[in-house]
CSV table of C-alpha atoms in Angstrom, one decimal:
chain,number,residue,atom,x,y,z
A,21,MET,CA,0.0,0.0,0.0
A,22,PRO,CA,1.4,3.5,-0.9
A,23,LYS,CA,2.7,5.6,2.0
A,24,GLN,CA,0.9,9.0,2.5
A,25,ILE,CA,3.2,12.0,2.1
A,26,SER,CA,2.4,14.8,4.5
A,27,GLU,CA,2.3,18.5,3.6
A,28,GLU,CA,5.4,19.0,5.7
A,29,GLU,CA,7.3,16.2,4.0
A,30,ALA,CA,6.2,17.5,0.5
A,31,HIS,CA,7.5,21.0,1.5
A,32,LEU,CA,10.9,19.6,2.5
A,33,LEU,CA,11.0,17.9,-0.9
A,34,GLY,CA,10.3,21.2,-2.6
A,35,ILE,CA,6.6,20.7,-3.3
A,36,ASP,CA,3.9,23.1,-2.0
A,37,THR,CA,0.3,23.8,-2.6
A,38,LEU,CA,-1.2,27.3,-3.2
A,39,HIS,CA,-4.9,27.8,-3.6
A,40,GLN,CA,-6.4,31.2,-4.4
A,41,GLU,CA,-9.6,32.9,-5.5
A,42,MET,CA,-8.8,35.4,-8.2
A,43,ASP,CA,-10.3,38.9,-8.7
A,44,ASN,CA,-12.5,37.5,-11.5
A,45,GLY,CA,-13.9,34.8,-9.2
A,46,GLU,CA,-11.9,31.9,-10.6
A,47,ARG,CA,-10.6,29.4,-8.1
A,48,ARG,CA,-7.1,28.1,-8.7
A,49,PHE,CA,-5.7,25.0,-7.0
A,50,ARG,CA,-1.9,24.8,-7.5
A,51,LEU,CA,0.8,22.2,-6.9
A,52,VAL,CA,4.1,24.1,-7.1
A,53,SER,CA,7.6,22.7,-7.2
A,54,SER,CA,10.8,24.6,-6.2
A,55,ASP,CA,12.2,23.9,-9.7
A,56,GLY,CA,9.6,26.3,-11.2
A,57,SER,CA,7.2,23.7,-12.6
A,58,SER,CA,3.6,23.6,-11.4
A,59,TYR,CA,0.2,22.1,-12.0
A,60,ILE,CA,-2.9,24.3,-11.8
A,61,ARG,CA,-6.6,23.3,-11.8
A,62,THR,CA,-8.6,26.4,-12.6
A,63,GLU,CA,-12.4,26.6,-12.1
A,64,ALA,CA,-14.2,29.5,-13.7
A,65,SER,CA,-16.8,31.4,-11.7
A,66,ASN,CA,-20.5,31.3,-12.6
A,67,ASN,CA,-20.1,34.4,-14.7
A,68,GLY,CA,-17.0,33.6,-16.8
A,69,GLY,CA,-14.4,36.2,-17.4
A,70,TRP,CA,-11.0,37.3,-18.7
A,71,GLN,CA,-7.8,36.5,-17.0
A,72,LYS,CA,-4.9,39.0,-17.0
A,73,SER,CA,-2.8,39.0,-20.2
A,74,HIS,CA,0.8,38.0,-19.6
A,75,TYR,CA,3.9,36.2,-20.9
A,76,HIS,CA,6.7,34.2,-19.4
A,77,LYS,CA,10.4,34.4,-20.3
A,78,SER,CA,11.3,30.7,-19.6
A,79,LEU,CA,8.1,28.8,-18.8
A,80,THR,CA,6.1,26.8,-21.3
A,81,GLU,CA,2.4,26.3,-20.5
A,82,PHE,CA,0.2,23.4,-21.6
A,83,TYR,CA,-3.5,24.1,-21.2
A,84,VAL,CA,-6.2,21.4,-21.3
A,85,VAL,CA,-9.9,22.1,-21.2
A,86,GLN,CA,-11.7,19.5,-19.1
A,87,LYS,CA,-15.2,21.1,-19.1
A,88,GLY,CA,-16.8,24.1,-20.8
A,89,TRP,CA,-15.1,26.3,-23.4
A,90,LEU,CA,-12.6,29.2,-23.5
A,91,VAL,CA,-11.1,31.6,-25.9
A,92,TYR,CA,-7.3,31.7,-26.1
A,93,THR,CA,-5.8,35.0,-27.3
A,94,GLU,CA,-2.3,35.7,-28.4
A,95,TYR,CA,-0.5,38.8,-29.5
A,96,ALA,CA,1.0,37.9,-32.9
A,97,SER,CA,4.3,39.2,-34.1
A,98,ASP,CA,2.6,41.4,-36.7
A,99,ASP,CA,0.7,43.4,-34.0
A,100,LYS,CA,-2.5,41.4,-34.6
A,101,VAL,CA,-4.5,39.4,-32.0
A,102,VAL,CA,-5.1,35.8,-32.7
A,103,LEU,CA,-8.1,34.2,-31.1
A,104,LYS,CA,-8.7,30.4,-30.8
A,105,HIS,CA,-11.8,28.8,-29.4
A,106,LEU,CA,-11.1,25.7,-27.3
A,107,GLU,CA,-13.8,23.1,-26.3
A,108,GLN,CA,-13.8,20.2,-23.8
A,109,GLY,CA,-10.9,17.9,-24.5
A,110,GLU,CA,-8.9,20.4,-26.6
A,111,SER,CA,-5.5,21.8,-25.6
A,112,ILE,CA,-2.9,24.4,-26.5
A,113,LEU,CA,0.8,24.8,-25.9
A,114,VAL,CA,2.2,28.3,-25.1
A,115,LYS,CA,5.9,28.9,-25.5
A,116,PRO,CA,8.0,31.5,-23.7
A,117,PHE,CA,7.7,35.2,-24.8
A,118,VAL,CA,4.2,34.6,-26.3
A,119,HIS,CA,1.8,37.3,-24.9
A,120,HIS,CA,-1.4,35.5,-24.2
A,121,ASN,CA,-4.7,35.5,-22.3
A,122,LEU,CA,-7.8,33.4,-21.8
A,123,TYR,CA,-11.5,34.1,-21.5
A,124,MET,CA,-13.1,31.3,-19.6
A,125,SER,CA,-16.8,30.8,-19.9
A,126,ALA,CA,-18.9,30.1,-16.8
A,127,TYR,CA,-18.1,26.9,-15.0
A,128,THR,CA,-15.2,26.0,-17.3
A,129,VAL,CA,-12.5,23.8,-15.8
A,130,THR,CA,-8.9,23.7,-17.1
A,131,HIS,CA,-5.7,22.0,-16.2
A,132,VAL,CA,-2.4,23.8,-16.8
A,133,ILE,CA,1.1,22.3,-16.6
A,134,LYS,CA,3.9,24.9,-16.4
A,135,TYR,CA,7.5,23.7,-17.0
A,136,GLY,CA,10.9,24.8,-18.0
A,137,GLY,CA,11.0,27.7,-15.6
A,138,GLU,CA,14.4,29.0,-14.8
A,139,ILE,CA,13.4,32.4,-13.5
A,140,GLU,CA,11.7,33.0,-10.1
A,141,ASN,CA,8.3,34.7,-10.5
A,142,ASP,CA,8.3,34.3,-14.3
A,143,TRP,CA,5.1,36.2,-15.0
A,144,TYR,CA,5.1,39.5,-16.8
A,145,PRO,CA,2.0,41.6,-17.6
A,146,SER,CA,1.0,42.3,-21.2
A,147,LEU,CA,-0.9,45.6,-21.0
A,148,GLU,CA,-1.0,45.8,-24.8
A,149,LEU,CA,-2.9,42.6,-25.1
A,150,ASP,CA,-5.3,43.5,-22.2
A,151,LYS,CA,-6.1,46.8,-24.1
A,152,LEU,CA,-7.1,44.7,-27.1
A,153,THR,CA,-9.1,41.9,-25.4
A,154,ILE,CA,-10.5,42.4,-22.0
A,155,HIS,CA,-13.2,44.8,-23.2
A,156,LEU,CA,-14.7,42.0,-25.4
A,157,PRO,CA,-17.8,40.6,-23.8
A,158,GLU,CA,-18.7,36.9,-24.0
A,159,SER,CA,-21.6,37.6,-26.4
A,160,GLU,CA,-19.1,39.1,-28.9
A,161,LEU,CA,-16.7,36.1,-28.5
A,162,VAL,CA,-19.6,33.7,-29.2
A,163,ARG,CA,-20.7,35.7,-32.2
A,164,MET,CA,-17.1,35.8,-33.6
A,165,ARG,CA,-16.4,32.1,-32.9
A,166,ASP,CA,-16.9,31.0,-36.5
A,167,LEU,CA,-14.5,33.7,-37.7
A,168,TYR,CA,-11.5,32.6,-35.8
């Protein structure tokens, strides 16, 4: 039978948990390693909403949609915003230096694996992308879905 690992033992091995409720009502449940990698289960609120646009200098992120749908946005090199609609079972890989954001519809659940981090606190805001996306309401994203 497997031996239970206590929170204290896990901490001594470089693994911690961090659970938060974000300003937009999302709940995030994290398993974080001292090597910079992490796993995050994100549960959208009952209203849905935008996250904060950002990028990483060394982390790669792998997003998987378990339930619901989301819109992934990315600031392309030619100063255009790329939007991608992801449904249950779909995923996307985000490389370092890619400015990105998500709109998660109500009750959406995602899993994110972050790895390759060599910089502590490798999260940088992307105010440019926020200006282009966070004003878009869900109704507009649904209407535009067939266009992107």
